[in-house]
Structures are given as structure tokens and as C-alpha cells.
Amino acid sequence: MTQQSTQPTEDTHTTISYSDFVAKYDSDQVLLGIDVSKWQGEIDFNAVKAAGCDFVILRAMVYNEGELTEDSYFKTNLEQAKAAGLMVGVYIYTFGNTEEIIREHADKLAELLDGEKLDFPVGYDWEAFKRFQQYNLSILDLNNLFYAFADEMSKYGYDTMLYSSKYYLETLWYPLTYDVWLAHYTEQTSYEGDYILWQVNAIGRIDGIEGDVDIDIYYKDR
């Protein structure tokens, strides 16, 4: 998940229509959806729903350069997505590098959610892999950050899922007893671990959103 807009100045890059995505992946065993943040701007969730979308995962908060902030579209997106009849989940994007910081983020997220009922585990998105040396982290430290977040969220009644790419799931994250949200931009993933959500690509196009959007598959039987 990027922290800058993926919308091009000229619409010349490859995109995937949501209707083609539905035609390729829809079945009785899955739900199809998207994940969004402020970079998608104003969203017509009724149009998104009418396009065949079952769910949306919303970025709730983002932490970078020492500041934790609420996604500026979160509350609006949450209200309107639920009003449109979509299933809803949330995620936090964080570069926190100590368990104390991560637990504080979990507390702030729980405060923001204020008991809101969600249809998916809370997503934990940590992508500061280029900062390992700067942060003086080990692989064990990295995994303990996630465990601390999951433990803190459980105190508020929320389950947690780890968002990560296939490469880092295979090289840095330990085998998990928690749910996984896999990011692997390909037509058919070769990831052999367990996962409940698969982020298929970041170049989807769907009615109700201008520009690109991440598109996802949720597996009911997992």
C-alpha cells in the first residue's frame, strides 16, 4: 500500500476493470472487494456496491516520521460504505519501531473505532523494511511488534491480521497463528502459507472511484 497517489497524470498505464476481475475470480467460496485510503479521494460507495463489490478495507490511521494521524477520509468512508451495504474492515499503516509505540497506536486506533463492529480482523501494515538498520531491529523484534499490536487490539475485542507481501511473508515474518492479508500482484499466487485475504493488484478501476484502487479477494472457508 503506497503513501502517495497512484493516479497518473495521463491515463496510459495498464489497468484492470473490476468487471473483468469479477468475471475471473468470482465464486461461491469468495467475496470480492477493494481497499482504500485518502488517495482515492471522494468515493461513491453506492456505485462501488453496484459494480459487484462485496467489501471495502479502509485505512484508519497512518504513522510516519513520528506522527500518528487519522486518515482524513476515514470517518466519511466508514459511514458511507456501511450505508451502501458493504462489509467493512480497517487497517493501520505504521512505521512504529518499539513495542511501546505500537501498543500506543493500537490504543489510539481502538479509541478511534469506539467499539465499531467490523467484518474483518484489523489489518496491521508495517513496511519500513529499508529502515531496519536505522531502527536497529532484528527479525525477532519485527515479529514482536506485530504480536504487541495484536495483543493490545485483543483487549478491545478486535482480532488482527498481518498485511505483507509474499516476499516478506516468506523471509521475515515467522509462521503465524494470526490471519494473513497477502499482497502478491499476479494472476495466480504461488504463496504456500495460510491467508484469508489476497490483494491481487493495485491497478483496479471500479465505478465510483476516479483512478486506481487496490482489489482483493476474501476466502470464506479460511
GROMACS .gro file of N, CA, C and O in nm, residues 117-171:
model
  220
  117LYS      N    1  -1.837  -0.214   1.500
  117LYS     CA    2  -1.837  -0.353   1.457
  117LYS      C    3  -1.773  -0.363   1.319
  117LYS      O    4  -1.808  -0.290   1.227
  118LEU      N    5  -1.677  -0.454   1.306
  118LEU     CA    6  -1.608  -0.476   1.180
  118LEU      C    7  -1.633  -0.617   1.129
  118LEU      O    8  -1.660  -0.708   1.207
  119ASP      N    9  -1.622  -0.634   0.999
  119ASP     CA   10  -1.646  -0.764   0.937
  119ASP      C   11  -1.519  -0.843   0.913
  119ASP      O   12  -1.525  -0.959   0.870
  120PHE      N   13  -1.403  -0.782   0.940
  120PHE     CA   14  -1.273  -0.846   0.918
  120PHE      C   15  -1.181  -0.812   1.034
  120PHE      O   16  -1.201  -0.712   1.103
  121PRO      N   17  -1.078  -0.892   1.056
  121PRO     CA   18  -0.977  -0.853   1.155
  121PRO      C   19  -0.912  -0.720   1.117
  121PRO      O   20  -0.906  -0.685   0.999
  122VAL      N   21  -0.862  -0.648   1.215
  122VAL     CA   22  -0.793  -0.522   1.190
  122VAL      C   23  -0.659  -0.550   1.121
  122VAL      O   24  -0.581  -0.634   1.166
  123GLY      N   25  -0.634  -0.482   1.011
  123GLY     CA   26  -0.511  -0.501   0.937
  123GLY      C   27  -0.394  -0.422   0.995
  123GLY      O   28  -0.409  -0.304   1.029
  124TYR      N   29  -0.280  -0.488   1.006
  124TYR     CA   30  -0.155  -0.427   1.055
  124TYR      C   31  -0.058  -0.422   0.937
  124TYR      O   32  -0.012  -0.525   0.889
  125ASP      N   33  -0.029  -0.300   0.890
  125ASP     CA   34   0.053  -0.281   0.771
  125ASP      C   35   0.183  -0.211   0.811
  125ASP      O   36   0.184  -0.091   0.836
  126TRP      N   37   0.292  -0.287   0.816
  126TRP     CA   38   0.426  -0.235   0.851
  126TRP      C   39   0.519  -0.261   0.735
  126TRP      O   40   0.544  -0.377   0.699
  127GLU      N   41   0.570  -0.154   0.674
  127GLU     CA   42   0.651  -0.171   0.553
  127GLU      C   43   0.783  -0.096   0.558
  127GLU      O   44   0.840  -0.063   0.453
  128ALA      N   45   0.836  -0.071   0.676
  128ALA     CA   46   0.959   0.008   0.689
  128ALA      C   47   1.084  -0.080   0.678
  128ALA      O   48   1.179  -0.065   0.755
  129PHE      N   49   1.085  -0.170   0.583
  129PHE     CA   50   1.193  -0.268   0.575
  129PHE      C   51   1.328  -0.205   0.541
  129PHE      O   52   1.432  -0.258   0.579
  130LYS      N   53   1.328  -0.094   0.472
  130LYS     CA   54   1.454  -0.027   0.438
  130LYS      C   55   1.513   0.046   0.558
  130LYS      O   56   1.625   0.096   0.551
  131ARG      N   57   1.438   0.052   0.668
  131ARG     CA   58   1.484   0.124   0.786
  131ARG      C   59   1.534   0.031   0.897
  131ARG      O   60   1.552   0.072   1.010
  132PHE      N   61   1.554  -0.095   0.862
  132PHE     CA   62   1.596  -0.192   0.964
  132PHE      C   63   1.722  -0.147   1.038
  132PHE      O   64   1.729  -0.153   1.161
  133GLN      N   65   1.823  -0.106   0.962
  133GLN     CA   66   1.948  -0.064   1.026
  133GLN      C   67   1.927   0.063   1.107
  133GLN      O   68   1.979   0.076   1.218
  134GLN      N   69   1.852   0.156   1.052
  134GLN     CA   70   1.823   0.280   1.124
  134GLN      C   71   1.752   0.252   1.255
  134GLN      O   72   1.780   0.314   1.359
  135TYR      N   73   1.658   0.159   1.252
  135TYR     CA   74   1.579   0.126   1.370
  135TYR      C   75   1.650   0.027   1.462
  135TYR      O   76   1.606   0.003   1.574
  136ASN      N   77   1.758  -0.035   1.412
  136ASN     CA   78   1.831  -0.137   1.489
  136ASN      C   79   1.739  -0.252   1.530
  136ASN      O   80   1.741  -0.300   1.643
  137LEU      N   81   1.658  -0.297   1.433
  137LEU     CA   82   1.563  -0.406   1.458
  137LEU      C   83   1.621  -0.539   1.412
  137LEU      O   84   1.692  -0.547   1.312
  138SER      N   85   1.584  -0.644   1.482
  138SER     CA   86   1.609  -0.781   1.437
  138SER      C   87   1.478  -0.837   1.381
  138SER      O   88   1.371  -0.776   1.398
  139ILE      N   89   1.485  -0.953   1.319
  139ILE     CA   90   1.363  -1.017   1.271
  139ILE      C   91   1.272  -1.051   1.389
  139ILE      O   92   1.150  -1.036   1.381
  140LEU      N   93   1.330  -1.092   1.499
  140LEU     CA   94   1.250  -1.119   1.619
  140LEU      C   95   1.181  -0.993   1.667
  140LEU      O   96   1.062  -0.996   1.702
  141ASP      N   97   1.253  -0.881   1.667
  141ASP     CA   98   1.192  -0.754   1.707
  141ASP      C   99   1.073  -0.721   1.619
  141ASP      O  100   0.967  -0.678   1.667
  142LEU      N  101   1.091  -0.739   1.488
  142LEU     CA  102   0.984  -0.709   1.393
  142LEU      C  103   0.858  -0.788   1.425
  142LEU      O  104   0.747  -0.734   1.430
  143ASN      N  105   0.876  -0.917   1.445
  143ASN     CA  106   0.761  -1.002   1.475
  143ASN      C  107   0.698  -0.965   1.609
  143ASN      O  108   0.575  -0.967   1.623
  144ASN      N  109   0.780  -0.929   1.705
  144ASN     CA  110   0.725  -0.890   1.836
  144ASN      C  111   0.643  -0.762   1.828
  144ASN      O  112   0.551  -0.742   1.908
  145LEU      N  113   0.676  -0.674   1.734
  145LEU     CA  114   0.594  -0.555   1.714
  145LEU      C  115   0.452  -0.594   1.674
  145LEU      O  116   0.353  -0.541   1.727
  146PHE      N  117   0.443  -0.688   1.580
  146PHE     CA  118   0.310  -0.733   1.539
  146PHE      C  119   0.236  -0.801   1.653
  146PHE      O  120   0.117  -0.776   1.676
  147TYR      N  121   0.306  -0.888   1.727
  147TYR     CA  122   0.242  -0.956   1.838
  147TYR      C  123   0.192  -0.857   1.943
  147TYR      O  124   0.085  -0.877   2.002
  148ALA      N  125   0.268  -0.752   1.966
  148ALA     CA  126   0.227  -0.650   2.063
  148ALA      C  127   0.100  -0.580   2.015
  148ALA      O  128   0.008  -0.556   2.095
  149PHE      N  129   0.094  -0.548   1.886
  149PHE     CA  130  -0.025  -0.484   1.832
  149PHE      C  131  -0.147  -0.575   1.845
  149PHE      O  132  -0.254  -0.533   1.890
  150ALA      N  133  -0.131  -0.701   1.805
  150ALA     CA  134  -0.241  -0.796   1.811
  150ALA      C  135  -0.288  -0.816   1.955
  150ALA      O  136  -0.409  -0.825   1.982
  151ASP      N  137  -0.194  -0.825   2.047
  151ASP     CA  138  -0.228  -0.842   2.188
  151ASP      C  139  -0.307  -0.723   2.239
  151ASP      O  140  -0.409  -0.740   2.309
  152GLU      N  141  -0.263  -0.603   2.203
  152GLU     CA  142  -0.332  -0.483   2.252
  152GLU      C  143  -0.472  -0.470   2.192
  152GLU      O  144  -0.568  -0.437   2.261
  153MET      N  145  -0.486  -0.499   2.063
  153MET     CA  146  -0.617  -0.491   1.999
  153MET      C  147  -0.714  -0.593   2.058
  153MET      O  148  -0.835  -0.567   2.068
  154SER      N  149  -0.662  -0.709   2.099
  154SER     CA  150  -0.748  -0.813   2.156
  154SER      C  151  -0.814  -0.765   2.286
  154SER      O  152  -0.923  -0.810   2.321
  155LYS      N  153  -0.747  -0.674   2.355
  155LYS     CA  154  -0.804  -0.621   2.480
  155LYS      C  155  -0.930  -0.539   2.454
  155LYS      O  156  -1.011  -0.520   2.545
  156TYR      N  157  -0.945  -0.494   2.331
  156TYR     CA  158  -1.063  -0.417   2.293
  156TYR      C  159  -1.163  -0.501   2.213
  156TYR      O  160  -1.262  -0.449   2.162
  157GLY      N  161  -1.136  -0.630   2.204
  157GLY     CA  162  -1.229  -0.719   2.136
  157GLY      C  163  -1.210  -0.732   1.986
  157GLY      O  164  -1.298  -0.783   1.917
  158TYR      N  165  -1.094  -0.687   1.935
  158TYR     CA  166  -1.068  -0.692   1.791
  158TYR      C  167  -0.960  -0.795   1.758
  158TYR      O  168  -0.855  -0.798   1.820
  159ASP      N  169  -0.989  -0.880   1.659
  159ASP     CA  170  -0.886  -0.968   1.604
  159ASP      C  171  -0.798  -0.888   1.509
  159ASP      O  172  -0.834  -0.780   1.463
  160THR      N  173  -0.681  -0.944   1.477
  160THR     CA  174  -0.583  -0.874   1.394
  160THR      C  175  -0.536  -0.963   1.282
  160THR      O  176  -0.525  -1.085   1.298
  161MET      N  177  -0.507  -0.903   1.167
  161MET     CA  178  -0.443  -0.976   1.057
  161MET      C  179  -0.320  -0.897   1.012
  161MET      O  180  -0.315  -0.775   1.018
  162LEU      N  181  -0.219  -0.969   0.968
  162LEU     CA  182  -0.095  -0.911   0.921
  162LEU      C  183  -0.102  -0.891   0.770
  162LEU      O  184  -0.125  -0.985   0.695
  163TYR      N  185  -0.079  -0.767   0.727
  163TYR     CA  186  -0.067  -0.738   0.583
  163TYR      C  187   0.080  -0.739   0.544
  163TYR      O  188   0.162  -0.671   0.607
  164SER      N  189   0.114  -0.815   0.441
  164SER     CA  190   0.251  -0.813   0.392
  164SER      C  191   0.258  -0.878   0.254
  164SER      O  192   0.167  -0.951   0.213
  165SER      N  193   0.369  -0.852   0.186
  165SER     CA  194   0.390  -0.910   0.054
  165SER      C  195   0.435  -1.056   0.067
  165SER      O  196   0.483  -1.099   0.172
  166LYS      N  197   0.423  -1.128  -0.042
  166LYS     CA  198   0.468  -1.267  -0.046
  166LYS      C  199   0.615  -1.277  -0.007
  166LYS      O  200   0.653  -1.364   0.073
  167TYR      N  201   0.699  -1.189  -0.059
  167TYR     CA  202   0.843  -1.196  -0.032
  167TYR      C  203   0.871  -1.184   0.117
  167TYR      O  204   0.946  -1.265   0.173
  168TYR      N  205   0.813  -1.084   0.183
  168TYR     CA  206   0.843  -1.064   0.325
  168TYR      C  207   0.774  -1.167   0.413
  168TYR      O  208   0.826  -1.202   0.520
  169LEU      N  209   0.661  -1.217   0.372
  169LEU     CA  210   0.598  -1.326   0.447
  169LEU      C  211   0.688  -1.450   0.448
  169LEU      O  212   0.692  -1.525   0.545
  170GLU      N  213   0.760  -1.469   0.339
  170GLU     CA  214   0.845  -1.587   0.328
  170GLU      C  215   0.984  -1.567   0.388
  170GLU      O  216   1.053  -1.666   0.416
  171THR      N  217   1.025  -1.441   0.410
  171THR     CA  218   1.163  -1.417   0.453
  171THR      C  219   1.177  -1.353   0.591
  171THR      O  220   1.278  -1.376   0.658
   0.00000   0.00000   0.00000
